[in-house]
PDB file of C-alpha atoms in Angstrom:
ATOM      1  CA  MET A 988      57.384 -30.365   0.339  1.00  0.00           C
ATOM      2  CA  LYS A 989      57.511 -34.159   0.161  1.00  0.00           C
ATOM      3  CA  LYS A 990      55.591 -34.809   3.350  1.00  0.00           C
ATOM      4  CA  ILE A 991      52.798 -32.502   2.260  1.00  0.00           C
ATOM      5  CA  ILE A 992      52.484 -34.223  -1.108  1.00  0.00           C
ATOM      6  CA  LEU A 993      51.902 -37.450   0.815  1.00  0.00           C
ATOM      7  CA  ILE A 994      48.415 -36.225   1.599  1.00  0.00           C
ATOM      8  CA  PHE A 995      47.476 -37.706  -1.768  1.00  0.00           C
ATOM      9  CA  THR A 996      48.998 -41.145  -1.174  1.00  0.00           C
ATOM     10  CA  LEU A 997      45.980 -42.367   0.725  1.00  0.00           C
ATOM     11  CA  SER A 998      43.895 -45.481   1.118  1.00  0.00           C
ATOM     12  CA  PHE A 999      40.693 -44.903  -0.837  1.00  0.00           C
ATOM     13  CA  SER A1000      38.504 -47.753   0.419  1.00  0.00           C
ATOM     14  CA  LEU A1001      36.372 -46.254   3.165  1.00  0.00           C
ATOM     15  CA  HIS A1002      38.504 -43.216   3.827  1.00  0.00           C
ATOM     16  CA  LEU A1003      38.033 -41.736   0.334  1.00  0.00           C
ATOM     17  CA  PHE A1004      39.937 -38.501   0.830  1.00  0.00           C
ATOM     18  CA  SER A1005      40.880 -38.351   4.506  1.00  0.00           C
ATOM     19  CA  GLN A1006      43.714 -36.894   6.523  1.00  0.00           C
ATOM     20  CA  ILE A1007      45.938 -39.961   6.833  1.00  0.00           C
ATOM     21  CA  ASP A1008      48.787 -41.423   4.834  1.00  0.00           C
ATOM     22  CA  LYS A1009      48.915 -44.985   3.471  1.00  0.00           C
ATOM     23  CA  ASN A1010      50.192 -46.229   6.832  1.00  0.00           C
ATOM     24  CA  GLY A1011      47.261 -44.733   8.712  1.00  0.00           C
ATOM     25  CA  ASN A1012      49.262 -41.858  10.208  1.00  0.00           C
ATOM     26  CA  PRO A1013      48.278 -38.203  10.018  1.00  0.00           C
ATOM     27  CA  VAL A1014      50.380 -36.171   7.619  1.00  0.00           C
ATOM     28  CA  PHE A1015      49.352 -32.561   8.092  1.00  0.00           C
ATOM     29  CA  ASN A1016      45.886 -32.232   9.591  1.00  0.00           C
ATOM     30  CA  SER A1017      43.496 -29.747   8.042  1.00  0.00           C
ATOM     31  CA  VAL A1018      39.930 -28.514   8.310  1.00  0.00           C
ATOM     32  CA  SER A1019      37.499 -27.493   5.599  1.00  0.00           C
ATOM     33  CA  VAL A1020      36.739 -23.765   5.562  1.00  0.00           C
ATOM     34  CA  SER A1021      34.296 -23.331   2.670  1.00  0.00           C
ATOM     35  CA  GLU A1022      32.901 -24.828  -0.522  1.00  0.00           C
ATOM     36  CA  GLU A1023      32.031 -22.575  -3.461  1.00  0.00           C
ATOM     37  CA  LYS A1024      30.544 -23.424  -6.852  1.00  0.00           C
ATOM     38  CA  ILE A1025      32.295 -21.540  -9.669  1.00  0.00           C
ATOM     39  CA  ASN A1026      31.184 -22.132 -13.270  1.00  0.00           C
ATOM     40  CA  ASP A1027      31.958 -25.799 -13.978  1.00  0.00           C
ATOM     41  CA  TYR A1028      33.940 -26.586 -10.829  1.00  0.00           C
ATOM     42  CA  GLN A1029      33.766 -26.414  -7.051  1.00  0.00           C
ATOM     43  CA  LEU A1030      36.456 -24.649  -5.062  1.00  0.00           C
ATOM     44  CA  ASN A1031      37.092 -26.158  -1.632  1.00  0.00           C
ATOM     45  CA  SER A1032      39.021 -23.913   0.768  1.00  0.00           C
ATOM     46  CA  ASN A1033      40.974 -25.657   3.520  1.00  0.00           C
ATOM     47  CA  TYR A1034      43.226 -24.653   6.372  1.00  0.00           C
ATOM     48  CA  TYR A1035      46.193 -26.436   7.955  1.00  0.00           C
ATOM     49  CA  THR A1036      45.792 -25.880  11.685  1.00  0.00           C
ATOM     50  CA  LEU A1037      48.575 -25.308  14.201  1.00  0.00           C
ATOM     51  CA  SER A1038      46.651 -27.129  16.922  1.00  0.00           C
ATOM     52  CA  ASN A1039      46.729 -30.920  16.464  1.00  0.00           C
ATOM     53  CA  ASN A1040      49.760 -30.536  14.215  1.00  0.00           C
ATOM     54  CA  ILE A1041      52.721 -28.847  15.878  1.00  0.00           C
ATOM     55  CA  ASN A1042      51.727 -30.388  19.236  1.00  0.00           C
ATOM     56  CA  ASN A1043      50.735 -33.801  17.827  1.00  0.00           C
ATOM     57  CA  LYS A1044      53.464 -36.471  17.819  1.00  0.00           C
ATOM     58  CA  ASN A1045      51.767 -38.257  14.925  1.00  0.00           C
ATOM     59  CA  SER A1046      51.873 -35.203  12.687  1.00  0.00           C
ATOM     60  CA  SER A1047      54.688 -34.686  10.202  1.00  0.00           C
ATOM     61  CA  VAL A1048      55.120 -31.114  11.479  1.00  0.00           C
ATOM     62  CA  PHE A1049      55.271 -31.995  15.189  1.00  0.00           C
ATOM     63  CA  ILE A1050      57.395 -29.611  17.249  1.00  0.00           C
ATOM     64  CA  ASP A1051      56.607 -30.190  20.903  1.00  0.00           C
ATOM     65  CA  GLU A1052      53.607 -31.139  23.038  1.00  0.00           C
ATOM     66  CA  LYS A1053      53.926 -27.703  24.631  1.00  0.00           C
ATOM     67  CA  PRO A1054      55.564 -25.470  22.012  1.00  0.00           C
ATOM     68  CA  THR A1055      56.978 -22.122  23.090  1.00  0.00           C
ATOM     69  CA  LEU A1056      55.661 -18.848  21.702  1.00  0.00           C
ATOM     70  CA  ASP A1057      58.744 -18.541  19.505  1.00  0.00           C
ATOM     71  CA  GLN A1058      58.109 -22.032  18.100  1.00  0.00           C
ATOM     72  CA  ILE A1059      54.446 -21.227  17.510  1.00  0.00           C
ATOM     73  CA  GLU A1060      55.413 -17.985  15.775  1.00  0.00           C
ATOM     74  CA  ALA A1061      57.855 -19.772  13.464  1.00  0.00           C
ATOM     75  CA  ALA A1062      55.276 -22.419  12.582  1.00  0.00           C
ATOM     76  CA  ALA A1063      52.505 -19.857  12.106  1.00  0.00           C
ATOM     77  CA  THR A1064      54.527 -17.802   9.641  1.00  0.00           C
ATOM     78  CA  LYS A1065      56.518 -20.509   7.842  1.00  0.00           C
ATOM     79  CA  LEU A1066      54.302 -23.602   7.562  1.00  0.00           C
ATOM     80  CA  PRO A1067      51.742 -23.723   4.718  1.00  0.00           C
ATOM     81  CA  SER A1068      48.403 -22.351   5.855  1.00  0.00           C
ATOM     82  CA  ASP A1069      45.713 -22.359   3.168  1.00  0.00           C
ATOM     83  CA  PHE A1070      45.175 -24.785   0.333  1.00  0.00           C
ATOM     84  CA  PHE A1071      42.445 -25.141  -2.266  1.00  0.00           C
ATOM     85  CA  MET A1072      40.988 -28.128  -4.081  1.00  0.00           C
ATOM     86  CA  ILE A1073      39.507 -27.693  -7.560  1.00  0.00           C
ATOM     87  CA  ILE A1074      36.735 -30.288  -7.709  1.00  0.00           C
ATOM     88  CA  LYS A1075      34.767 -31.645 -10.665  1.00  0.00           C
ATOM     89  CA  ASP A1076      32.301 -34.537 -10.264  1.00  0.00           C
ATOM     90  CA  ASN A1077      33.487 -34.996  -6.667  1.00  0.00           C
ATOM     91  CA  SER A1078      37.070 -35.589  -7.869  1.00  0.00           C
ATOM     92  CA  PRO A1079      40.015 -33.204  -7.416  1.00  0.00           C
ATOM     93  CA  VAL A1080      41.458 -31.860 -10.657  1.00  0.00           C
ATOM     94  CA  ASN A1081      44.201 -29.795  -9.052  1.00  0.00           C
ATOM     95  CA  MET A1082      45.328 -28.613  -5.634  1.00  0.00           C
ATOM     96  CA  VAL A1083      46.721 -25.137  -5.050  1.00  0.00           C
ATOM     97  CA  MET A1084      48.711 -24.408  -1.926  1.00  0.00           C
ATOM     98  CA  ILE A1085      50.453 -21.216  -0.887  1.00  0.00           C
ATOM     99  CA  ALA A1086      53.888 -21.854   0.600  1.00  0.00           C
ATOM    100  CA  ASP A1087      56.875 -19.804   1.661  1.00  0.00           C
ATOM    101  CA  LYS A1088      60.233 -20.790   0.246  1.00  0.00           C
ATOM    102  CA  PRO A1089      63.357 -18.927   1.422  1.00  0.00           C
ATOM    103  CA  GLU A1090      62.817 -15.274   0.480  1.00  0.00           C
ATOM    104  CA  GLN A1091      59.948 -16.154  -1.855  1.00  0.00           C
ATOM    105  CA  ARG A1092      56.217 -16.923  -1.573  1.00  0.00           C
ATOM    106  CA  VAL A1093      54.913 -19.339  -4.193  1.00  0.00           C
ATOM    107  CA  PHE A1094      51.851 -21.148  -5.481  1.00  0.00           C
ATOM    108  CA  PHE A1095      52.455 -24.885  -5.284  1.00  0.00           C
ATOM    109  CA  ILE A1096      50.175 -26.701  -7.754  1.00  0.00           C
ATOM    110  CA  ILE A1097      49.683 -30.474  -7.604  1.00  0.00           C
ATOM    111  CA  ASN A1098      47.742 -32.685  -9.990  1.00  0.00           C
ATOM    112  CA  PRO A1099      46.644 -35.694  -7.890  1.00  0.00           C
ATOM    113  CA  ALA A1100      45.837 -37.754 -10.999  1.00  0.00           C
ATOM    114  CA  THR A1101      49.359 -37.583 -12.412  1.00  0.00           C
ATOM    115  CA  GLY A1102      51.464 -36.516  -9.442  1.00  0.00           C
ATOM    116  CA  ASN A1103      52.838 -33.648 -11.516  1.00  0.00           C
ATOM    117  CA  ASN A1104      53.498 -30.392  -9.723  1.00  0.00           C
ATOM    118  CA  GLU A1105      54.410 -26.848 -10.633  1.00  0.00           C
ATOM    119  CA  ILE A1106      55.727 -23.929  -8.612  1.00  0.00           C
ATOM    120  CA  LEU A1107      54.744 -20.399  -9.621  1.00  0.00           C
ATOM    121  CA  PRO A1108      55.550 -17.006  -8.069  1.00  0.00           C
ATOM    122  CA  CYS A1109      52.939 -15.604  -5.689  1.00  0.00           C
ATOM    123  CA  ASP A1110      52.731 -11.831  -5.210  1.00  0.00           C
ATOM    124  CA  ILE A1111      50.569 -11.918  -2.061  1.00  0.00           C
ATOM    125  CA  LYS A1112      52.107  -9.646   0.566  1.00  0.00           C
ATOM    126  CA  GLY A1113      51.851  -9.946   4.329  1.00  0.00           C
ATOM    127  CA  ASP A1114      53.207 -11.881   7.295  1.00  0.00           C
ATOM    128  CA  ILE A1115      50.470 -14.251   8.410  1.00  0.00           C
ATOM    129  CA  THR A1116      47.190 -15.515   6.962  1.00  0.00           C
ATOM    130  CA  GLU A1117      43.847 -14.476   8.390  1.00  0.00           C
ATOM    131  CA  ASN A1118      43.034 -18.079   9.326  1.00  0.00           C
ATOM    132  CA  ARG A1119      46.304 -18.404  11.251  1.00  0.00           C
ATOM    133  CA  ALA A1120      45.794 -15.117  13.028  1.00  0.00           C
ATOM    134  CA  LYS A1121      42.288 -16.120  14.075  1.00  0.00           C
ATOM    135  CA  GLU A1122      43.490 -19.509  15.336  1.00  0.00           C
ATOM    136  CA  ILE A1123      46.198 -17.877  17.432  1.00  0.00           C
ATOM    137  CA  ILE A1124      43.526 -15.790  19.133  1.00  0.00           C
ATOM    138  CA  GLU A1125      41.001 -18.638  19.455  1.00  0.00           C
ATOM    139  CA  GLN A1126      43.530 -21.110  20.860  1.00  0.00           C
ATOM    140  CA  LYS A1127      44.827 -18.492  23.311  1.00  0.00           C
ATOM    141  CA  PHE A1128      48.456 -19.369  22.609  1.00  0.00           C
ATOM    142  CA  ASP A1129      49.351 -15.919  23.913  1.00  0.00           C
ATOM    143  CA  LYS A1130      46.995 -14.258  26.383  1.00  0.00           C
ATOM    144  CA  ASN A1131      48.180 -10.856  25.181  1.00  0.00           C
ATOM    145  CA  ALA A1132      47.601 -11.556  21.486  1.00  0.00           C
ATOM    146  CA  LYS A1133      45.036  -9.407  19.687  1.00  0.00           C
ATOM    147  CA  ILE A1134      43.896  -8.404  16.230  1.00  0.00           C
ATOM    148  CA  THR A1135      43.564  -4.713  15.471  1.00  0.00           C
ATOM    149  CA  GLY A1136      42.463  -3.882  11.945  1.00  0.00           C
ATOM    150  CA  SER A1137      44.788  -5.767   9.609  1.00  0.00           C
ATOM    151  CA  LYS A1138      47.438  -6.328  12.286  1.00  0.00           C
ATOM    152  CA  LEU A1139      48.058  -9.268  14.616  1.00  0.00           C
ATOM    153  CA  PHE A1140      49.924  -8.480  17.808  1.00  0.00           C
ATOM    154  CA  PHE A1141      51.486 -11.709  19.056  1.00  0.00           C
ATOM    155  CA  ASN A1142      54.607 -12.689  20.968  1.00  0.00           C
ATOM    156  CA  ASN A1143      55.437  -8.998  21.436  1.00  0.00           C
ATOM    157  CA  LYS A1144      55.548  -8.494  17.664  1.00  0.00           C
ATOM    158  CA  GLU A1145      53.351  -7.030  14.958  1.00  0.00           C
ATOM    159  CA  PHE A1146      52.289  -9.048  11.897  1.00  0.00           C
ATOM    160  CA  GLU A1147      50.488  -7.891   8.757  1.00  0.00           C
ATOM    161  CA  ILE A1148      47.463 -10.153   8.170  1.00  0.00           C
ATOM    162  CA  ILE A1149      46.761 -11.539   4.694  1.00  0.00           C
ATOM    163  CA  ALA A1150      42.981 -11.407   4.228  1.00  0.00           C
ATOM    164  CA  ASN A1151      41.097 -14.561   3.217  1.00  0.00           C
ATOM    165  CA  ASN A1152      39.289 -12.765   0.391  1.00  0.00           C
ATOM    166  CA  GLU A1153      42.623 -11.624  -1.096  1.00  0.00           C
ATOM    167  CA  ILE A1154      44.014 -15.152  -1.013  1.00  0.00           C
ATOM    168  CA  LYS A1155      40.899 -16.642  -2.600  1.00  0.00           C
ATOM    169  CA  SER A1156      40.799 -13.914  -5.278  1.00  0.00           C
ATOM    170  CA  LYS A1157      44.416 -14.638  -6.252  1.00  0.00           C
ATOM    171  CA  VAL A1158      43.721 -18.377  -6.383  1.00  0.00           C
ATOM    172  CA  LYS A1159      40.645 -17.870  -8.579  1.00  0.00           C
ATOM    173  CA  ASN A1160      42.698 -15.733 -10.979  1.00  0.00           C
ATOM    174  CA  LEU A1161      45.406 -18.404 -11.044  1.00  0.00           C
ATOM    175  CA  ILE A1162      42.846 -21.096 -11.837  1.00  0.00           C
ATOM    176  CA  LYS A1163      41.465 -18.991 -14.683  1.00  0.00           C
ATOM    177  CA  ASP A1164      44.853 -18.010 -16.108  1.00  0.00           C
ATOM    178  CA  LYS A1165      46.330 -21.506 -15.940  1.00  0.00           C
ATOM    179  CA  LYS A1166      43.067 -23.324 -16.758  1.00  0.00           C
ATOM    180  CA  LEU A1167      43.516 -25.466 -13.662  1.00  0.00           C
ATOM    181  CA  ASN A1168      39.865 -26.495 -13.788  1.00  0.00           C
ATOM    182  CA  GLU A1169      40.486 -28.249 -17.103  1.00  0.00           C
ATOM    183  CA  GLY A1170      42.935 -30.835 -15.809  1.00  0.00           C
ATOM    184  CA  LYS A1171      42.348 -34.572 -15.732  1.00  0.00           C
ATOM    185  CA  SER A1172      40.226 -35.773 -12.828  1.00  0.00           C
ATOM    186  CA  SER A1173      41.821 -38.220 -10.421  1.00  0.00           C
ATOM    187  CA  GLU A1174      40.335 -41.424  -9.038  1.00  0.00           C
ATOM    188  CA  ILE A1175      40.172 -39.793  -5.615  1.00  0.00           C
ATOM    189  CA  LYS A1176      36.642 -39.035  -4.484  1.00  0.00           C
ATOM    190  CA  ILE A1177      35.920 -36.105  -2.185  1.00  0.00           C
ATOM    191  CA  LEU A1178      32.709 -35.790  -0.247  1.00  0.00           C
ATOM    192  CA  ASP A1179      31.251 -32.392   0.530  1.00  0.00           C
ATOM    193  CA  LYS A1180      29.936 -31.911   4.049  1.00  0.00           C
ATOM    194  CA  SER A1181      26.403 -33.080   3.322  1.00  0.00           C
ATOM    195  CA  LEU A1182      27.539 -36.170   1.416  1.00  0.00           C
ATOM    196  CA  LEU A1183      30.110 -36.977   4.098  1.00  0.00           C
ATOM    197  CA  LYS A1184      27.416 -36.852   6.789  1.00  0.00           C
ATOM    198  CA  LYS A1185      25.099 -38.992   4.676  1.00  0.00           C
ATOM    199  CA  MET A1186      27.835 -41.583   4.139  1.00  0.00           C
ATOM    200  CA  ILE A1187      28.700 -41.740   7.861  1.00  0.00           C
ATOM    201  CA  ILE A1188      25.038 -42.210   8.785  1.00  0.00           C
ATOM    202  CA  GLU A1189      24.668 -44.981   6.206  1.00  0.00           C
ATOM    203  CA  GLU A1190      27.871 -46.771   7.228  1.00  0.00           C
ATOM    204  CA  SER A1191      26.849 -46.581  10.907  1.00  0.00           C
ATOM    205  CA  LYS A1192      23.834 -48.809  10.287  1.00  0.00           C
ATOM    206  CA  ASP A1193      23.922 -52.520  11.197  1.00  0.00           C
ATOM    207  CA  GLY A1194      26.649 -54.189   9.167  1.00  0.00           C
ATOM    208  CA  GLY A1195      28.158 -50.925   7.931  1.00  0.00           C
ATOM    209  CA  LYS A1196      31.844 -50.109   8.069  1.00  0.00           C
ATOM    210  CA  LEU A1197      31.236 -47.765  11.000  1.00  0.00           C
ATOM    211  CA  ASP A1198      29.057 -50.253  12.882  1.00  0.00           C
ATOM    212  CA  PHE A1199      31.218 -51.149  15.875  1.00  0.00           C
ATOM    213  CA  PHE A1200      28.188 -51.997  17.979  1.00  0.00           C
ATOM    214  CA  THR A1201      26.417 -55.035  16.509  1.00  0.00           C
ATOM    215  CA  GLU A1202      29.280 -57.389  17.348  1.00  0.00           C
ATOM    216  CA  ILE A1203      29.237 -56.419  21.035  1.00  0.00           C
ATOM    217  CA  LYS A1204      25.476 -56.721  21.612  1.00  0.00           C
ATOM    218  CA  GLY A1205      24.861 -58.364  24.959  1.00  0.00           C
ATOM    219  CA  HIS A1206      28.441 -57.644  26.039  1.00  0.00           C
ATOM    220  CA  GLU A1207      28.457 -53.845  25.946  1.00  0.00           C
ATOM    221  CA  MET A1208      29.509 -53.483  29.572  1.00  0.00           C
ATOM    222  CA  ASP A1209      32.171 -56.203  29.582  1.00  0.00           C
ATOM    223  CA  ALA A1210      35.487 -54.771  30.771  1.00  0.00           C
ATOM    224  CA  VAL A1211      38.496 -54.576  28.464  1.00  0.00           C
ATOM    225  CA  GLN A1212      42.036 -53.375  29.115  1.00  0.00           C
ATOM    226  CA  VAL A1213      43.094 -50.601  26.758  1.00  0.00           C
ATOM    227  CA  LYS A1214      46.657 -50.412  27.998  1.00  0.00           C
ATOM    228  CA  LYS A1215      48.460 -51.115  31.235  1.00  0.00           C
ATOM    229  CA  GLY A1216      46.375 -49.811  34.095  1.00  0.00           C
ATOM    230  CA  VAL A1217      43.642 -48.411  31.842  1.00  0.00           C
ATOM    231  CA  PHE A1218      40.308 -50.236  31.597  1.00  0.00           C
ATOM    232  CA  THR A1219      37.010 -49.449  29.898  1.00  0.00           C
ATOM    233  CA  THR A1220      34.065 -51.339  28.399  1.00  0.00           C
ATOM    234  CA  ASN A1221      33.291 -52.774  24.981  1.00  0.00           C
ATOM    235  CA  LEU A1222      30.784 -49.973  24.497  1.00  0.00           C
ATOM    236  CA  GLY A1223      33.390 -47.371  25.352  1.00  0.00           C
ATOM    237  CA  ILE A1224      35.774 -48.842  22.768  1.00  0.00           C
ATOM    238  CA  ALA A1225      33.032 -48.958  20.120  1.00  0.00           C
ATOM    239  CA  LEU A1226      32.160 -45.298  20.704  1.00  0.00           C
ATOM    240  CA  TYR A1227      35.853 -44.412  20.679  1.00  0.00           C
ATOM    241  CA  LYS A1228      36.337 -46.150  17.315  1.00  0.00           C
ATOM    242  CA  TRP A1229      33.308 -44.395  15.860  1.00  0.00           C
ATOM    243  CA  GLY A1230      34.627 -41.008  16.963  1.00  0.00           C
ATOM    244  CA  ARG A1231      38.090 -41.782  15.606  1.00  0.00           C
ATOM    245  CA  GLU A1232      36.704 -42.760  12.199  1.00  0.00           C
ATOM    246  CA  ASN A1233      34.796 -39.470  12.010  1.00  0.00           C
ATOM    247  CA  TYR A1234      38.098 -37.646  12.436  1.00  0.00           C
ATOM    248  CA  GLU A1235      39.895 -39.805   9.867  1.00  0.00           C
ATOM    249  CA  LEU A1236      37.116 -39.294   7.338  1.00  0.00           C
ATOM    250  CA  GLY A1237      37.491 -35.521   7.540  1.00  0.00           C
ATOM    251  CA  VAL A1238      34.720 -34.390   9.906  1.00  0.00           C
ATOM    252  CA  ASN A1239      35.897 -30.954  11.015  1.00  0.00           C
ATOM    253  CA  THR A1240      35.154 -30.925  14.743  1.00  0.00           C
ATOM    254  CA  VAL A1241      33.998 -33.212  17.515  1.00  0.00           C
ATOM    255  CA  ASP A1242      30.850 -31.079  17.758  1.00  0.00           C
ATOM    256  CA  ASP A1243      30.091 -31.940  14.125  1.00  0.00           C
ATOM    257  CA  ALA A1244      30.615 -35.632  14.930  1.00  0.00           C
ATOM    258  CA  LEU A1245      28.267 -35.408  17.909  1.00  0.00           C
ATOM    259  CA  LYS A1246      25.615 -33.778  15.721  1.00  0.00           C
ATOM    260  CA  ILE A1247      25.881 -36.693  13.288  1.00  0.00           C
ATOM    261  CA  TRP A1248      25.523 -39.118  16.216  1.00  0.00           C
ATOM    262  CA  GLU A1249      22.462 -37.173  17.370  1.00  0.00           C
ATOM    263  CA  GLU A1250      20.905 -37.547  13.927  1.00  0.00           C
ATOM    264  CA  ILE A1251      21.622 -41.283  13.922  1.00  0.00           C
ATOM    265  CA  LYS A1252      20.070 -41.795  17.364  1.00  0.00           C
ATOM    266  CA  SER A1253      17.308 -39.152  17.053  1.00  0.00           C
ATOM    267  CA  ARG A1254      18.316 -37.826  20.476  1.00  0.00           C
ATOM    268  CA  LYS A1255      21.094 -35.928  22.178  1.00  0.00           C
ATOM    269  CA  PRO A1256      24.204 -38.017  22.977  1.00  0.00           C
ATOM    270  CA  ASN A1257      24.391 -39.005  26.621  1.00  0.00           C
ATOM    271  CA  GLN A1258      27.424 -38.265  28.784  1.00  0.00           C
ATOM    272  CA  ARG A1259      29.179 -41.582  28.071  1.00  0.00           C
ATOM    273  CA  GLU A1260      28.646 -41.222  24.329  1.00  0.00           C
ATOM    274  CA  SER A1261      29.890 -37.630  24.314  1.00  0.00           C
ATOM    275  CA  GLU A1262      32.995 -38.461  26.352  1.00  0.00           C
ATOM    276  CA  TYR A1263      34.084 -41.502  24.332  1.00  0.00           C
ATOM    277  CA  ILE A1264      33.295 -40.025  20.915  1.00  0.00           C
ATOM    278  CA  LYS A1265      35.326 -36.957  21.892  1.00  0.00           C
ATOM    279  CA  MET A1266      38.185 -39.182  23.126  1.00  0.00           C
ATOM    280  CA  GLY A1267      38.156 -41.100  19.846  1.00  0.00           C
ATOM    281  CA  PHE A1268      38.032 -37.944  17.747  1.00  0.00           C
ATOM    282  CA  ASN A1269      41.078 -36.627  19.620  1.00  0.00           C
ATOM    283  CA  LYS A1270      42.727 -40.099  19.744  1.00  0.00           C
ATOM    284  CA  GLU A1271      43.313 -39.664  23.468  1.00  0.00           C
ATOM    285  CA  LEU A1272      43.901 -43.370  24.186  1.00  0.00           C
ATOM    286  CA  GLU A1273      46.736 -43.416  21.668  1.00  0.00           C
ATOM    287  CA  LYS A1274      48.766 -40.610  23.201  1.00  0.00           C
TER     288      LYS A1274
END
């Protein structure tokens, strides 16, 4: 579990609570699924994707750029899928992750303030989480894959799906029973989606930490070499950097990043902007 715990050993200057380790490398990329206010805390639901993890050389769970169906199946059923952050005053009090140890499913609880962790038995039954099953269908890993009722048919096998509402219900009960919302808050700050967007818009203004454009004014179209045989312009690099920072800060999708850009510019992104922001978000020049 060591590599997963590293998600907390982050740089908290601009990145706050992002998806990189202290060396700037992705650990185990995730997306936010939902945010729910419960009594005195907020419960953030998150999902560790297969895409951009098992096929990403920079990820700690990299398998292959083109993993086989058997490799995808193993990752889908063995790697942690869902994790939850218990948030108070925009700071995580505890993290709860569901993980499969040999012959046993467990709750893995981490306190980011102290680094303390606890492993507790988890009685959730099933083969694959609902989020994983949906991703397998959406990513079209297997053209014959399908979901029928509570079953996923994938790689010529049948898997019992663990419903999202069952997982969240068990986590809420665990939080209540173990008083996980009463832990000590960490110094880590987490932005919800609206605050994250607001921060990105503010930092994209002249002189902000996401302003990669002021310094190239008058030289936007000057050519620069990215790597051997690959050339672009200063503007392309600036857009690329802006897109990359959106990813590192935890923006879920490139479409979300483009919507933020649209709000900044009060217009739709043009073709160049869309292409380079997307390239930066997917770190295509670094592959």
